[in-house]
C-alpha positions as a LaTeX table, in Angstrom:
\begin{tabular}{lrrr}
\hline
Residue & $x$ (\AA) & $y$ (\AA) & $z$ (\AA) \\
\hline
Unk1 & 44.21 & 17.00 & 3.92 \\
Unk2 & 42.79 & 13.78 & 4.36 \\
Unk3 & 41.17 & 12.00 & 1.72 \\
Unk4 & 38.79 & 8.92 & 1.48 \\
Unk5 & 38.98 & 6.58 & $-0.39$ \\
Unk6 & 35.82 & 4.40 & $-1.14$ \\
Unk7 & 36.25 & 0.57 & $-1.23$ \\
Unk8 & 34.83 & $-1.03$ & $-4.95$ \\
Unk9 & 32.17 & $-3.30$ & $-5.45$ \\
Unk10 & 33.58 & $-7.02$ & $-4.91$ \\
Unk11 & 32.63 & $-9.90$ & $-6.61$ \\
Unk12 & 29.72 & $-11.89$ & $-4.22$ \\
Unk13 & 29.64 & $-8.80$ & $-2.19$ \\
Unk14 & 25.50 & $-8.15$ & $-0.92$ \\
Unk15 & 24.91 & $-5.91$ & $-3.62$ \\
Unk16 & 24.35 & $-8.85$ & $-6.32$ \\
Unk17 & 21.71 & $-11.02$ & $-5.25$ \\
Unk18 & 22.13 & $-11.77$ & $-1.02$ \\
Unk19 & 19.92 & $-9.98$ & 1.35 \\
Unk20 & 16.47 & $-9.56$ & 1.91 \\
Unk21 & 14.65 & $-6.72$ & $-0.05$ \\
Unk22 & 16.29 & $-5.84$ & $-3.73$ \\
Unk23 & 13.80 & $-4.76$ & $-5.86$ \\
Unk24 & 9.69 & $-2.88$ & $-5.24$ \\
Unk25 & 8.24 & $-6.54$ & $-6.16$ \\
Unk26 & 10.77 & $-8.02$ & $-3.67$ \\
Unk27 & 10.02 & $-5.93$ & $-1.07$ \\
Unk28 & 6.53 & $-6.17$ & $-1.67$ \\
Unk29 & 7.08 & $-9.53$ & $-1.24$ \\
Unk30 & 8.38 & $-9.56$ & 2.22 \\
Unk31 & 5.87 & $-7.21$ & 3.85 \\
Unk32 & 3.28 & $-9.40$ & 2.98 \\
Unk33 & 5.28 & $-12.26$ & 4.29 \\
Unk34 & 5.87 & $-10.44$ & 7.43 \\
Unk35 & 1.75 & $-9.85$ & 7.53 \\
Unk36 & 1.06 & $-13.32$ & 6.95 \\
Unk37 & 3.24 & $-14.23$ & 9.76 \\
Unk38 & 2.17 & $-11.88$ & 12.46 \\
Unk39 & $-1.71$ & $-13.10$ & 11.57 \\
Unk40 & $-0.45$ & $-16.49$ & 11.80 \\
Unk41 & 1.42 & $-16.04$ & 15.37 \\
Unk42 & $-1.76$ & $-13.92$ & 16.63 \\
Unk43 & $-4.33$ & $-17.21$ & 16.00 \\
Unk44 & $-2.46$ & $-18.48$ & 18.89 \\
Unk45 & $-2.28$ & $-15.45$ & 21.13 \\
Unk46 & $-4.94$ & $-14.92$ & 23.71 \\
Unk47 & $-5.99$ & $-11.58$ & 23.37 \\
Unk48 & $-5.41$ & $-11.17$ & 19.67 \\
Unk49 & $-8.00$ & $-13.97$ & 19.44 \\
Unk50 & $-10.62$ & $-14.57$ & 21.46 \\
Unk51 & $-11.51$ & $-18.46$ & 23.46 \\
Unk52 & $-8.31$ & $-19.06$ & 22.47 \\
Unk53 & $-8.81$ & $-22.26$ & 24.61 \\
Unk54 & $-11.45$ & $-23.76$ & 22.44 \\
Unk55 & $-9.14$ & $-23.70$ & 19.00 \\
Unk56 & $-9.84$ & $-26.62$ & 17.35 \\
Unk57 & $-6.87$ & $-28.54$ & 15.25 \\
Unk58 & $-9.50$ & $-27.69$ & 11.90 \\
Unk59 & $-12.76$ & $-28.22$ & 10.94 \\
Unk60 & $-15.88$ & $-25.88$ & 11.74 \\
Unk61 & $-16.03$ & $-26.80$ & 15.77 \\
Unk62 & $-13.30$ & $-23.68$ & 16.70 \\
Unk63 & $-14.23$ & $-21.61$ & 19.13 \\
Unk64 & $-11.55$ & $-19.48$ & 18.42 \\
Unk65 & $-11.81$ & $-16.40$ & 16.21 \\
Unk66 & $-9.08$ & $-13.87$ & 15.37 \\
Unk67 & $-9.64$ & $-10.58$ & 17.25 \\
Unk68 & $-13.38$ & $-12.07$ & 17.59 \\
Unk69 & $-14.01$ & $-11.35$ & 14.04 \\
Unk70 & $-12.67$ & $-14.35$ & 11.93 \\
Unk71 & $-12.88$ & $-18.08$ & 12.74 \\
Unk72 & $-9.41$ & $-19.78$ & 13.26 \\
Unk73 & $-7.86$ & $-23.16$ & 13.50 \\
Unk74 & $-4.47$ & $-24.59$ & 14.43 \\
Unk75 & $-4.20$ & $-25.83$ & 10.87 \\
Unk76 & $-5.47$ & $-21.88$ & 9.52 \\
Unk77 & $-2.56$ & $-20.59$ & 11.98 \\
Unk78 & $-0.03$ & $-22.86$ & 10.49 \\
Unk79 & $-1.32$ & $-22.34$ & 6.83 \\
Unk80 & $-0.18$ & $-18.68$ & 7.40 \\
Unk81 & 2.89 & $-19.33$ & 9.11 \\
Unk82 & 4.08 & $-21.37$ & 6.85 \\
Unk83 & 2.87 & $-19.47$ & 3.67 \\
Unk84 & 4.90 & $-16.44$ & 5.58 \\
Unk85 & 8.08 & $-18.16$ & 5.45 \\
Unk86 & 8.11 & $-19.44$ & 2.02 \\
Unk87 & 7.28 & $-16.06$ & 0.88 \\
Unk88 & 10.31 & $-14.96$ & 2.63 \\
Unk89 & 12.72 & $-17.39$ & 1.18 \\
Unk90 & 11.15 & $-16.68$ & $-2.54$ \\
Unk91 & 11.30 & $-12.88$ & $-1.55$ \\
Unk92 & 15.22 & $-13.34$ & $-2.37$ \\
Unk93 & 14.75 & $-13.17$ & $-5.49$ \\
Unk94 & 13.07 & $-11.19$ & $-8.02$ \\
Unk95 & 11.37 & $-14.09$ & $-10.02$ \\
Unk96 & 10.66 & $-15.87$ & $-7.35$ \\
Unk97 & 9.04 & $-12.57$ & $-5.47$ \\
Unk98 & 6.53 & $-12.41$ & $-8.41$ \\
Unk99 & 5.73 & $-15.93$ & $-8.49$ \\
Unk100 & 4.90 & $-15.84$ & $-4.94$ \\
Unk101 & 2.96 & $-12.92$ & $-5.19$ \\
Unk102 & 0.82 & $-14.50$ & $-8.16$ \\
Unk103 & 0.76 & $-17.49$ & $-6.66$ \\
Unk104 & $-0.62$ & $-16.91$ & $-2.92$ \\
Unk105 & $-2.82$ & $-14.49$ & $-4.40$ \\
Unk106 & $-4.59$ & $-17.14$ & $-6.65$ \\
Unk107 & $-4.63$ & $-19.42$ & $-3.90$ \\
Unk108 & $-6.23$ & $-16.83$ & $-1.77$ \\
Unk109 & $-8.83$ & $-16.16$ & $-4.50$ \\
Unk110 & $-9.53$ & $-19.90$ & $-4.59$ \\
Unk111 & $-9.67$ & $-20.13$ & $-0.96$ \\
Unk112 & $-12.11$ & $-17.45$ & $-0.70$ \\
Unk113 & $-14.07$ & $-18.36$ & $-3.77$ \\
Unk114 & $-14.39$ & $-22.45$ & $-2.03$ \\
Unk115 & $-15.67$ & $-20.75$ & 1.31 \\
Unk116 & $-18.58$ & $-18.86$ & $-0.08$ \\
Unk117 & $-19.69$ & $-21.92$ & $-2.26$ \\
Unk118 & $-19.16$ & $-24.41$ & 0.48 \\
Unk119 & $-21.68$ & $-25.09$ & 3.59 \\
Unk120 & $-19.57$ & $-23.96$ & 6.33 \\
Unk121 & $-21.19$ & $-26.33$ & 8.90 \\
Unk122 & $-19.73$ & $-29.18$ & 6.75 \\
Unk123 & $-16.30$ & $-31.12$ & 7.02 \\
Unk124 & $-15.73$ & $-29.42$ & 3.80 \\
Unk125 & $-14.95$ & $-26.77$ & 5.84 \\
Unk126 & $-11.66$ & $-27.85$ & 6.63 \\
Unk127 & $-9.50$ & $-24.66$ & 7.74 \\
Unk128 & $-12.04$ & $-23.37$ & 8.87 \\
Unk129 & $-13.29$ & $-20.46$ & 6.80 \\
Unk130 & $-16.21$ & $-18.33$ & 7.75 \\
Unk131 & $-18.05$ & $-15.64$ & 5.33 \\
Unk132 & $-15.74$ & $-12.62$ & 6.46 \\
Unk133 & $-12.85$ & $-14.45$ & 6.43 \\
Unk134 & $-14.16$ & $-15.62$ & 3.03 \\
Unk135 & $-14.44$ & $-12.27$ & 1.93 \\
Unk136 & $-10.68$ & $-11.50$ & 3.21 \\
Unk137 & $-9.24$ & $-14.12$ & 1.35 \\
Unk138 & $-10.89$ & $-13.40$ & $-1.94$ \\
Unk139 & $-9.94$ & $-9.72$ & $-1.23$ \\
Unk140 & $-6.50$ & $-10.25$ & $-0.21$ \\
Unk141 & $-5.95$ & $-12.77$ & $-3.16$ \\
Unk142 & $-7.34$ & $-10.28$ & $-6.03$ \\
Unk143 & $-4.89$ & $-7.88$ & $-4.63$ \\
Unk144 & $-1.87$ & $-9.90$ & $-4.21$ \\
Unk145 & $-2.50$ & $-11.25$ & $-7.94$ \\
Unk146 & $-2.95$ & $-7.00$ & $-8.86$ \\
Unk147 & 0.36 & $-6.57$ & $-7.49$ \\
Unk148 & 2.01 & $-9.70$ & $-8.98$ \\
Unk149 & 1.45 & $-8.52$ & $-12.47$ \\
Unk150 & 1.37 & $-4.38$ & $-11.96$ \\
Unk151 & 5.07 & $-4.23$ & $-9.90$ \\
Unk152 & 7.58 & $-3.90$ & $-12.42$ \\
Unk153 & 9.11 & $-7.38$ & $-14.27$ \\
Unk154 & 12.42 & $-5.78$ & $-14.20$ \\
Unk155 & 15.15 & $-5.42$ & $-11.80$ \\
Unk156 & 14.42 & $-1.28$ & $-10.66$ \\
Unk157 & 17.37 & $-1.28$ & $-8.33$ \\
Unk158 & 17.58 & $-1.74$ & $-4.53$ \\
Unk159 & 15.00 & 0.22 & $-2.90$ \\
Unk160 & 16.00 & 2.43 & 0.20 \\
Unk161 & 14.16 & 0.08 & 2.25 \\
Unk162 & 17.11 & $-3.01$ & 1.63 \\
Unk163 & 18.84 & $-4.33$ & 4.72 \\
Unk164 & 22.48 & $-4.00$ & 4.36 \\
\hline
\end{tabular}
């Protein structure tokens, strides 16, 4: 008869605090990354968005708007992109997941709050931000914030979604 023997837990092995999902809020925390990227990679794509050629750098002039609903900029594209991969580096963590998520998601409320006050024909209308996209962002922020405080505050083990 054979018999296995299973290896013990080492010190600094990935099961402390190394990888990429840990906990709900963590994972959480790196799907909406994930989103935020993709929507950040498809401003650029023809196809995804449409006049693709007449993206402006910012500003209310772009032609451009994400699957021809939602204006978009070079500097809206990179917003999300780079949003995207600092929630990915805080999703290490599971502080740092819920600070992320409370954090983009008051920045999104703001965001979409400023677009609805602002005249969108204006240079104040820097990213640019339209009424839907508006909308979106106020949406998307409420929920983020929702999640932020309602995933638990405590370490509920790794989730069968971690990448070992």
């Amino acid at each position: 008869m054979i018999r296995v023997i299973a290896p013990s837990p080492e010190v600094g092995s990935m099961d402390e605090s190394e990888g990429f999902a840990r906990t709900t809020t963590q994972l959480a925390t790196t799907v909406i990354a994930l989103i935020l990227l993709v929507i950040g990679v498809l401003g650029f794509v023809p196809g995804a968005t449409t006049d693709v050629d007449d993206i402006a750098w910012a500003g209310p002039g772009t032609g451009a708007r994400l699957v021809g609903w939602v204006d978009v900029s070079v500097l809206h594209n990179v917003a999300h992109i780079a949003t995207a991969i600092v929630g990915l580096a805080m999703s290490r963590t599971l502080a740092a997941a819920e600070m992320f998520l409370l954090g983009s998601g008051a920045l999104g409320v703001l965001l979409g709050v400023y677009g609805l006050v602002i005249d969108t024909d204006t240079a104040s209308n820097f990213m640019p931000v339209d009424y839907a996209a508006s909308w979106l962002h106020l949406v998307a922020g409420v929920t983020l914030v929702f999640l932020g405080v309602a995933l638990p505050r405590h370490d509920d083990g790794p989730t069968g979604a971690t990448y070992r």
